[in-house]
Amino acid sequence: QKEVEQNSGPLSVPEGAIASLNCTYSDRGSQSFFWYRQYSGKSPELIMFIYSNGDKEDGRFTAQLNKASQYVSLLIRDSQPSDSATYLCAVQGAQKLVFGQGTRLTINP
Amino acid sequence: DTAVSQTPKYLVTQMGNDKSIKCEQNLGHDTMYWYKQDSKKFLKIMFSYNNKELIINETVPNRFSPKSPDKAHLNLHINSLELGDSAVYFCASSPIRTYNEQFFGPGTRLTVL
């Protein structure tokens, strides 16, 4: 079993809708969870982090964490074409981050 | 000002050659990393250094050797390049011992012919 799993997509969402990205992880001891956005040909950039169970909102982005189910998600409200990118879920491991394979998101105008 | 910089941005070379990639960060971070991202976008850590000390050395061939002359620099030297080394290599840094909020450089696209 992979340590961090994401649906590679592509996920296609109409402009203005909610995009929902999901991630599961295998290490029950993980405490910190991150979402990175990577535009094509660019480097990953941190957009959200969450440490506690529940929801964390930042503008149009909401991260959700359920440690019992070992599940992290990212919701993007009012999706814009500029949100089209690959979204990488990352989970803190032993002195490192472990990344999922990323979900490619396309927002259709 | 560029926070994490890498040179070169593109590297095209023949099999069997030796090449180096340089990385510098001006964020004052103590921890630096090298990642490899393959064609399927899978981002995997190779090495990390904390204040010039090697912290992580994942199962990477001995042909890859990192060097950290000071905490602001982490270079990657690759000997006897192979076709499978073709990938994008990212340098990153993070504040001391957090390992969490990492800032990535622009990447070096290595193509081995």
PDB file of C-alpha atoms in Angstrom:
ATOM      1  CA  GLN A   1       0.000   0.000   0.000  1.00  0.00           C
ATOM      2  CA  LYS A   2       1.281   3.443  -0.927  1.00  0.00           C
ATOM      3  CA  GLU A   3       1.918   5.756   2.011  1.00  0.00           C
ATOM      4  CA  VAL A   4      -0.123   8.619   0.556  1.00  0.00           C
ATOM      5  CA  GLU A   5      -2.736   8.002  -2.114  1.00  0.00           C
ATOM      6  CA  GLN A   6      -4.577  10.391  -4.349  1.00  0.00           C
ATOM      7  CA  ASN A   7      -6.744   9.903  -7.401  1.00  0.00           C
ATOM      8  CA  SER A   8      -4.479  11.039 -10.237  1.00  0.00           C
ATOM      9  CA  GLY A   9      -7.448  12.348 -12.231  1.00  0.00           C
ATOM     10  CA  PRO A  10      -7.818  14.295 -14.366  1.00  0.00           C
ATOM     11  CA  LEU A  11     -10.662  15.883 -12.433  1.00  0.00           C
ATOM     12  CA  SER A  12     -12.740  18.217 -14.542  1.00  0.00           C
ATOM     13  CA  VAL A  13     -14.944  20.819 -12.836  1.00  0.00           C
ATOM     14  CA  PRO A  14     -17.003  23.651 -14.373  1.00  0.00           C
ATOM     15  CA  GLU A  15     -16.057  27.193 -13.486  1.00  0.00           C
ATOM     16  CA  GLY A  16     -17.818  28.419 -10.367  1.00  0.00           C
ATOM     17  CA  ALA A  17     -18.422  24.922  -8.985  1.00  0.00           C
ATOM     18  CA  ILE A  18     -16.775  23.276  -5.971  1.00  0.00           C
ATOM     19  CA  ALA A  19     -13.720  21.121  -6.673  1.00  0.00           C
ATOM     20  CA  SER A  20     -13.149  18.319  -4.175  1.00  0.00           C
ATOM     21  CA  LEU A  21      -9.732  16.675  -3.910  1.00  0.00           C
ATOM     22  CA  ASN A  22      -9.128  13.668  -1.704  1.00  0.00           C
ATOM     23  CA  CYS A  23      -6.144  11.986  -0.100  1.00  0.00           C
ATOM     24  CA  THR A  24      -5.684   8.979   2.171  1.00  0.00           C
ATOM     25  CA  TYR A  25      -2.593   8.056   4.165  1.00  0.00           C
ATOM     26  CA  SER A  26      -1.353   4.916   5.833  1.00  0.00           C
ATOM     27  CA  ASP A  27       0.632   6.130   8.867  1.00  0.00           C
ATOM     28  CA  ARG A  28      -1.762   6.556  11.805  1.00  0.00           C
ATOM     29  CA  GLY A  29       0.901   8.518  13.676  1.00  0.00           C
ATOM     30  CA  SER A  30       0.985  11.342  11.130  1.00  0.00           C
ATOM     31  CA  GLN A  31       0.171  14.704  12.664  1.00  0.00           C
ATOM     32  CA  SER A  32       0.615  17.282   9.914  1.00  0.00           C
ATOM     33  CA  PHE A  33      -0.948  17.456   6.482  1.00  0.00           C
ATOM     34  CA  PHE A  34      -0.318  19.757   3.573  1.00  0.00           C
ATOM     35  CA  TRP A  35      -1.697  20.672   0.191  1.00  0.00           C
ATOM     36  CA  TYR A  36       0.662  21.923  -2.489  1.00  0.00           C
ATOM     37  CA  ARG A  37      -0.380  23.300  -5.865  1.00  0.00           C
ATOM     38  CA  GLN A  38       1.840  22.756  -8.892  1.00  0.00           C
ATOM     39  CA  TYR A  39       1.204  24.510 -12.175  1.00  0.00           C
ATOM     40  CA  SER A  40       2.521  22.795 -15.281  1.00  0.00           C
ATOM     41  CA  GLY A  41       6.271  23.320 -15.587  1.00  0.00           C
ATOM     42  CA  LYS A  42       6.480  25.075 -12.223  1.00  0.00           C
ATOM     43  CA  SER A  43       7.482  24.117  -8.703  1.00  0.00           C
ATOM     44  CA  PRO A  44       5.081  23.057  -5.939  1.00  0.00           C
ATOM     45  CA  GLU A  45       3.801  25.843  -3.692  1.00  0.00           C
ATOM     46  CA  LEU A  46       2.187  25.392  -0.299  1.00  0.00           C
ATOM     47  CA  ILE A  47      -1.457  26.502  -0.221  1.00  0.00           C
ATOM     48  CA  MET A  48      -2.881  24.911   2.932  1.00  0.00           C
ATOM     49  CA  PHE A  49      -1.841  22.976   5.998  1.00  0.00           C
ATOM     50  CA  ILE A  50      -3.933  21.338   8.692  1.00  0.00           C
ATOM     51  CA  TYR A  51      -2.965  19.719  11.970  1.00  0.00           C
ATOM     52  CA  SER A  52      -6.276  19.148  13.789  1.00  0.00           C
ATOM     53  CA  ASN A  53      -9.373  17.162  12.954  1.00  0.00           C
ATOM     54  CA  GLY A  54     -12.094  19.179  11.305  1.00  0.00           C
ATOM     55  CA  ASP A  55     -12.122  21.973   8.765  1.00  0.00           C
ATOM     56  CA  LYS A  56      -9.733  24.821   8.130  1.00  0.00           C
ATOM     57  CA  GLU A  57     -10.761  27.612   5.797  1.00  0.00           C
ATOM     58  CA  ASP A  58      -8.577  30.091   3.934  1.00  0.00           C
ATOM     59  CA  GLY A  59     -10.392  32.164   1.350  1.00  0.00           C
ATOM     60  CA  ARG A  60     -11.857  29.866  -1.276  1.00  0.00           C
ATOM     61  CA  PHE A  61      -9.921  26.874   0.077  1.00  0.00           C
ATOM     62  CA  THR A  62     -11.037  24.522   2.852  1.00  0.00           C
ATOM     63  CA  ALA A  63      -8.905  21.668   4.129  1.00  0.00           C
ATOM     64  CA  GLN A  64     -10.637  18.842   5.961  1.00  0.00           C
ATOM     65  CA  LEU A  65      -8.954  16.276   8.163  1.00  0.00           C
ATOM     66  CA  ASN A  66     -10.306  13.059   9.638  1.00  0.00           C
ATOM     67  CA  LYS A  67      -7.525  11.235  11.470  1.00  0.00           C
ATOM     68  CA  ALA A  68      -9.741   8.299  12.428  1.00  0.00           C
ATOM     69  CA  SER A  69     -10.421   7.607   8.762  1.00  0.00           C
ATOM     70  CA  GLN A  70      -6.887   8.693   7.730  1.00  0.00           C
ATOM     71  CA  TYR A  71      -8.375  11.029   5.201  1.00  0.00           C
ATOM     72  CA  VAL A  72      -7.558  14.573   4.104  1.00  0.00           C
ATOM     73  CA  SER A  73      -9.419  16.618   1.555  1.00  0.00           C
ATOM     74  CA  LEU A  74      -9.219  19.999  -0.115  1.00  0.00           C
ATOM     75  CA  LEU A  75     -12.293  21.877  -1.281  1.00  0.00           C
ATOM     76  CA  ILE A  76     -12.004  24.768  -3.696  1.00  0.00           C
ATOM     77  CA  ARG A  77     -15.120  26.923  -3.842  1.00  0.00           C
ATOM     78  CA  ASP A  78     -16.068  29.110  -6.802  1.00  0.00           C
ATOM     79  CA  SER A  79     -13.459  27.347  -8.952  1.00  0.00           C
ATOM     80  CA  GLN A  80     -11.605  29.548 -11.402  1.00  0.00           C
ATOM     81  CA  PRO A  81      -9.651  28.580 -14.546  1.00  0.00           C
ATOM     82  CA  SER A  82      -6.537  29.743 -12.701  1.00  0.00           C
ATOM     83  CA  ASP A  83      -7.097  26.879 -10.230  1.00  0.00           C
ATOM     84  CA  SER A  84      -6.254  24.395 -13.004  1.00  0.00           C
ATOM     85  CA  ALA A  85      -3.129  22.645 -11.736  1.00  0.00           C
ATOM     86  CA  THR A  86      -1.910  19.456 -10.090  1.00  0.00           C
ATOM     87  CA  TYR A  87      -2.636  19.317  -6.366  1.00  0.00           C
ATOM     88  CA  LEU A  88      -0.212  17.348  -4.221  1.00  0.00           C
ATOM     89  CA  CYS A  89      -1.188  16.011  -0.823  1.00  0.00           C
ATOM     90  CA  ALA A  90       1.725  15.688   1.622  1.00  0.00           C
ATOM     91  CA  VAL A  91       1.862  14.005   5.002  1.00  0.00           C
ATOM     92  CA  GLN A  92       4.553  14.476   7.610  1.00  0.00           C
ATOM     93  CA  GLY A  93       6.653  11.354   8.066  1.00  0.00           C
ATOM     94  CA  ALA A  94       9.861  10.822  10.024  1.00  0.00           C
ATOM     95  CA  GLN A  95      11.762  14.078   9.427  1.00  0.00           C
ATOM     96  CA  LYS A  96      10.313  14.390   5.935  1.00  0.00           C
ATOM     97  CA  LEU A  97       7.212  14.964   3.899  1.00  0.00           C
ATOM     98  CA  VAL A  98       5.697  12.085   1.966  1.00  0.00           C
ATOM     99  CA  PHE A  99       3.836  13.200  -1.136  1.00  0.00           C
ATOM    100  CA  GLY A 100       0.977  11.589  -3.004  1.00  0.00           C
ATOM    101  CA  GLN A 101       1.125  11.307  -6.776  1.00  0.00           C
ATOM    102  CA  GLY A 102      -1.048  14.378  -7.214  1.00  0.00           C
ATOM    103  CA  THR A 103      -4.483  15.026  -8.720  1.00  0.00           C
ATOM    104  CA  ARG A 104      -4.656  16.969 -11.960  1.00  0.00           C
ATOM    105  CA  LEU A 105      -7.530  19.453 -11.785  1.00  0.00           C
ATOM    106  CA  THR A 106      -8.980  21.219 -14.813  1.00  0.00           C
ATOM    107  CA  ILE A 107     -11.518  24.018 -14.424  1.00  0.00           C
ATOM    108  CA  ASN A 108     -13.630  24.434 -17.548  1.00  0.00           C
ATOM    109  CA  PRO A 109     -14.836  27.978 -18.391  1.00  0.00           C
TER     110      PRO A 109
ATOM    111  CA  ASP B   1      14.289  38.379  -4.505  1.00  0.00           C
ATOM    112  CA  THR B   2      14.386  34.676  -5.322  1.00  0.00           C
ATOM    113  CA  ALA B   3      13.908  32.592  -2.169  1.00  0.00           C
ATOM    114  CA  VAL B   4      15.215  29.232  -3.412  1.00  0.00           C
ATOM    115  CA  SER B   5      17.227  29.230  -6.616  1.00  0.00           C
ATOM    116  CA  GLN B   6      18.667  26.407  -8.665  1.00  0.00           C
ATOM    117  CA  THR B   7      21.072  26.266 -11.578  1.00  0.00           C
ATOM    118  CA  PRO B   8      20.905  25.213 -14.279  1.00  0.00           C
ATOM    119  CA  LYS B   9      17.213  25.227 -15.175  1.00  0.00           C
ATOM    120  CA  TYR B  10      17.741  22.743 -18.006  1.00  0.00           C
ATOM    121  CA  LEU B  11      20.457  20.133 -18.341  1.00  0.00           C
ATOM    122  CA  VAL B  12      20.800  17.890 -21.398  1.00  0.00           C
ATOM    123  CA  THR B  13      23.663  15.417 -21.373  1.00  0.00           C
ATOM    124  CA  GLN B  14      24.842  12.056 -22.618  1.00  0.00           C
ATOM    125  CA  MET B  15      24.748   8.799 -20.700  1.00  0.00           C
ATOM    126  CA  GLY B  16      27.860   8.210 -18.648  1.00  0.00           C
ATOM    127  CA  ASN B  17      28.600  11.894 -18.034  1.00  0.00           C
ATOM    128  CA  ASP B  18      28.939  13.535 -14.621  1.00  0.00           C
ATOM    129  CA  LYS B  19      26.905  16.643 -13.823  1.00  0.00           C
ATOM    130  CA  SER B  20      26.097  18.930 -10.899  1.00  0.00           C
ATOM    131  CA  ILE B  21      23.065  20.979  -9.901  1.00  0.00           C
ATOM    132  CA  LYS B  22      23.415  23.876  -7.499  1.00  0.00           C
ATOM    133  CA  CYS B  23      20.869  25.200  -5.013  1.00  0.00           C
ATOM    134  CA  GLU B  24      20.863  28.272  -2.815  1.00  0.00           C
ATOM    135  CA  GLN B  25      18.274  29.665  -0.420  1.00  0.00           C
ATOM    136  CA  ASN B  26      18.166  33.138   1.114  1.00  0.00           C
ATOM    137  CA  LEU B  27      15.336  32.440   3.564  1.00  0.00           C
ATOM    138  CA  GLY B  28      17.612  31.764   6.512  1.00  0.00           C
ATOM    139  CA  HIS B  29      16.319  28.190   6.722  1.00  0.00           C
ATOM    140  CA  ASP B  30      18.382  25.461   8.330  1.00  0.00           C
ATOM    141  CA  THR B  31      17.010  22.474   6.444  1.00  0.00           C
ATOM    142  CA  MET B  32      17.373  21.796   2.752  1.00  0.00           C
ATOM    143  CA  TYR B  33      16.185  18.952   0.536  1.00  0.00           C
ATOM    144  CA  TRP B  34      16.576  17.360  -2.863  1.00  0.00           C
ATOM    145  CA  TYR B  35      13.544  15.816  -4.530  1.00  0.00           C
ATOM    146  CA  LYS B  36      13.133  13.931  -7.775  1.00  0.00           C
ATOM    147  CA  GLN B  37       9.901  14.273  -9.752  1.00  0.00           C
ATOM    148  CA  ASP B  38       9.399  11.689 -12.463  1.00  0.00           C
ATOM    149  CA  SER B  39       7.297  11.911 -15.593  1.00  0.00           C
ATOM    150  CA  LYS B  40       4.194  10.853 -13.655  1.00  0.00           C
ATOM    151  CA  LYS B  41       4.613  13.827 -11.303  1.00  0.00           C
ATOM    152  CA  PHE B  42       5.509  11.637  -8.341  1.00  0.00           C
ATOM    153  CA  LEU B  43       7.629  13.769  -6.010  1.00  0.00           C
ATOM    154  CA  LYS B  44      10.059  11.722  -3.946  1.00  0.00           C
ATOM    155  CA  ILE B  45      12.609  12.897  -1.423  1.00  0.00           C
ATOM    156  CA  MET B  46      16.235  11.963  -2.032  1.00  0.00           C
ATOM    157  CA  PHE B  47      18.235  13.772   0.634  1.00  0.00           C
ATOM    158  CA  SER B  48      17.841  16.318   3.377  1.00  0.00           C
ATOM    159  CA  TYR B  49      20.429  18.322   5.291  1.00  0.00           C
ATOM    160  CA  ASN B  50      19.978  20.211   8.519  1.00  0.00           C
ATOM    161  CA  ASN B  51      22.633  22.881   9.019  1.00  0.00           C
ATOM    162  CA  LYS B  52      25.102  21.001   6.798  1.00  0.00           C
ATOM    163  CA  GLU B  53      24.421  17.649   8.484  1.00  0.00           C
ATOM    164  CA  LEU B  54      22.903  14.812   6.417  1.00  0.00           C
ATOM    165  CA  ILE B  55      19.547  13.867   7.946  1.00  0.00           C
ATOM    166  CA  ILE B  56      17.876  11.784   5.283  1.00  0.00           C
ATOM    167  CA  ASN B  57      19.459   9.612   2.646  1.00  0.00           C
ATOM    168  CA  GLU B  58      16.705   7.669   0.923  1.00  0.00           C
ATOM    169  CA  THR B  59      17.487   4.608  -1.182  1.00  0.00           C
ATOM    170  CA  VAL B  60      19.269   6.556  -3.865  1.00  0.00           C
ATOM    171  CA  PRO B  61      22.109   5.086  -5.986  1.00  0.00           C
ATOM    172  CA  ASN B  62      25.622   5.938  -4.826  1.00  0.00           C
ATOM    173  CA  ARG B  63      26.076   7.832  -8.076  1.00  0.00           C
ATOM    174  CA  PHE B  64      24.130  10.679  -6.428  1.00  0.00           C
ATOM    175  CA  SER B  65      26.133  12.667  -3.896  1.00  0.00           C
ATOM    176  CA  PRO B  66      24.859  15.761  -2.127  1.00  0.00           C
ATOM    177  CA  LYS B  67      27.177  18.389  -0.715  1.00  0.00           C
ATOM    178  CA  SER B  68      26.302  21.220   1.647  1.00  0.00           C
ATOM    179  CA  PRO B  69      29.150  23.742   1.982  1.00  0.00           C
ATOM    180  CA  ASP B  70      27.004  25.883   4.297  1.00  0.00           C
ATOM    181  CA  LYS B  71      23.394  25.942   5.431  1.00  0.00           C
ATOM    182  CA  ALA B  72      22.326  28.173   2.548  1.00  0.00           C
ATOM    183  CA  HIS B  73      23.645  25.862  -0.167  1.00  0.00           C
ATOM    184  CA  LEU B  74      22.961  22.269  -1.128  1.00  0.00           C
ATOM    185  CA  ASN B  75      24.422  20.906  -4.330  1.00  0.00           C
ATOM    186  CA  LEU B  76      23.771  17.585  -6.053  1.00  0.00           C
ATOM    187  CA  HIS B  77      26.432  15.780  -8.036  1.00  0.00           C
ATOM    188  CA  ILE B  78      25.517  12.857 -10.257  1.00  0.00           C
ATOM    189  CA  ASN B  79      28.105  10.460 -11.645  1.00  0.00           C
ATOM    190  CA  SER B  80      27.758   8.153 -14.628  1.00  0.00           C
ATOM    191  CA  LEU B  81      24.359   9.428 -15.669  1.00  0.00           C
ATOM    192  CA  GLU B  82      21.791   6.890 -16.838  1.00  0.00           C
ATOM    193  CA  LEU B  83      18.638   7.225 -18.936  1.00  0.00           C
ATOM    194  CA  GLY B  84      16.501   6.619 -15.847  1.00  0.00           C
ATOM    195  CA  ASP B  85      17.954   9.700 -14.175  1.00  0.00           C
ATOM    196  CA  SER B  86      15.945  11.893 -16.542  1.00  0.00           C
ATOM    197  CA  ALA B  87      13.513  13.820 -14.350  1.00  0.00           C
ATOM    198  CA  VAL B  88      12.944  17.200 -12.753  1.00  0.00           C
ATOM    199  CA  TYR B  89      15.040  17.732  -9.637  1.00  0.00           C
ATOM    200  CA  PHE B  90      13.724  20.179  -7.049  1.00  0.00           C
ATOM    201  CA  CYS B  91      15.607  21.730  -4.212  1.00  0.00           C
ATOM    202  CA  ALA B  92      13.578  22.889  -1.203  1.00  0.00           C
ATOM    203  CA  SER B  93      14.146  24.403   2.212  1.00  0.00           C
ATOM    204  CA  SER B  94      12.233  24.707   5.471  1.00  0.00           C
ATOM    205  CA  PRO B  95      12.686  26.371   8.853  1.00  0.00           C
ATOM    206  CA  ILE B  96      14.653  24.456  11.463  1.00  0.00           C
ATOM    207  CA  ARG B  97      13.354  21.033  12.341  1.00  0.00           C
ATOM    208  CA  THR B  98       9.819  21.643  11.103  1.00  0.00           C
ATOM    209  CA  TYR B  99      10.253  19.599   7.922  1.00  0.00           C
ATOM    210  CA  ASN B 100       6.815  20.850   7.106  1.00  0.00           C
ATOM    211  CA  GLU B 101       6.381  24.124   5.304  1.00  0.00           C
ATOM    212  CA  GLN B 102       8.803  23.624   2.503  1.00  0.00           C
ATOM    213  CA  PHE B 103       9.656  26.189  -0.129  1.00  0.00           C
ATOM    214  CA  PHE B 104      10.683  24.800  -3.477  1.00  0.00           C
ATOM    215  CA  GLY B 105      13.132  26.044  -6.054  1.00  0.00           C
ATOM    216  CA  PRO B 106      12.149  26.327  -9.738  1.00  0.00           C
ATOM    217  CA  GLY B 107      13.476  22.862 -10.588  1.00  0.00           C
ATOM    218  CA  THR B 108      16.149  21.522 -12.926  1.00  0.00           C
ATOM    219  CA  ARG B 109      14.935  19.442 -15.849  1.00  0.00           C
ATOM    220  CA  LEU B 110      17.582  16.808 -16.510  1.00  0.00           C
ATOM    221  CA  THR B 111      17.463  14.916 -19.801  1.00  0.00           C
ATOM    222  CA  VAL B 112      19.893  12.055 -20.335  1.00  0.00           C
ATOM    223  CA  LEU B 113      20.321  10.981 -23.952  1.00  0.00           C
TER     224      LEU B 113
END
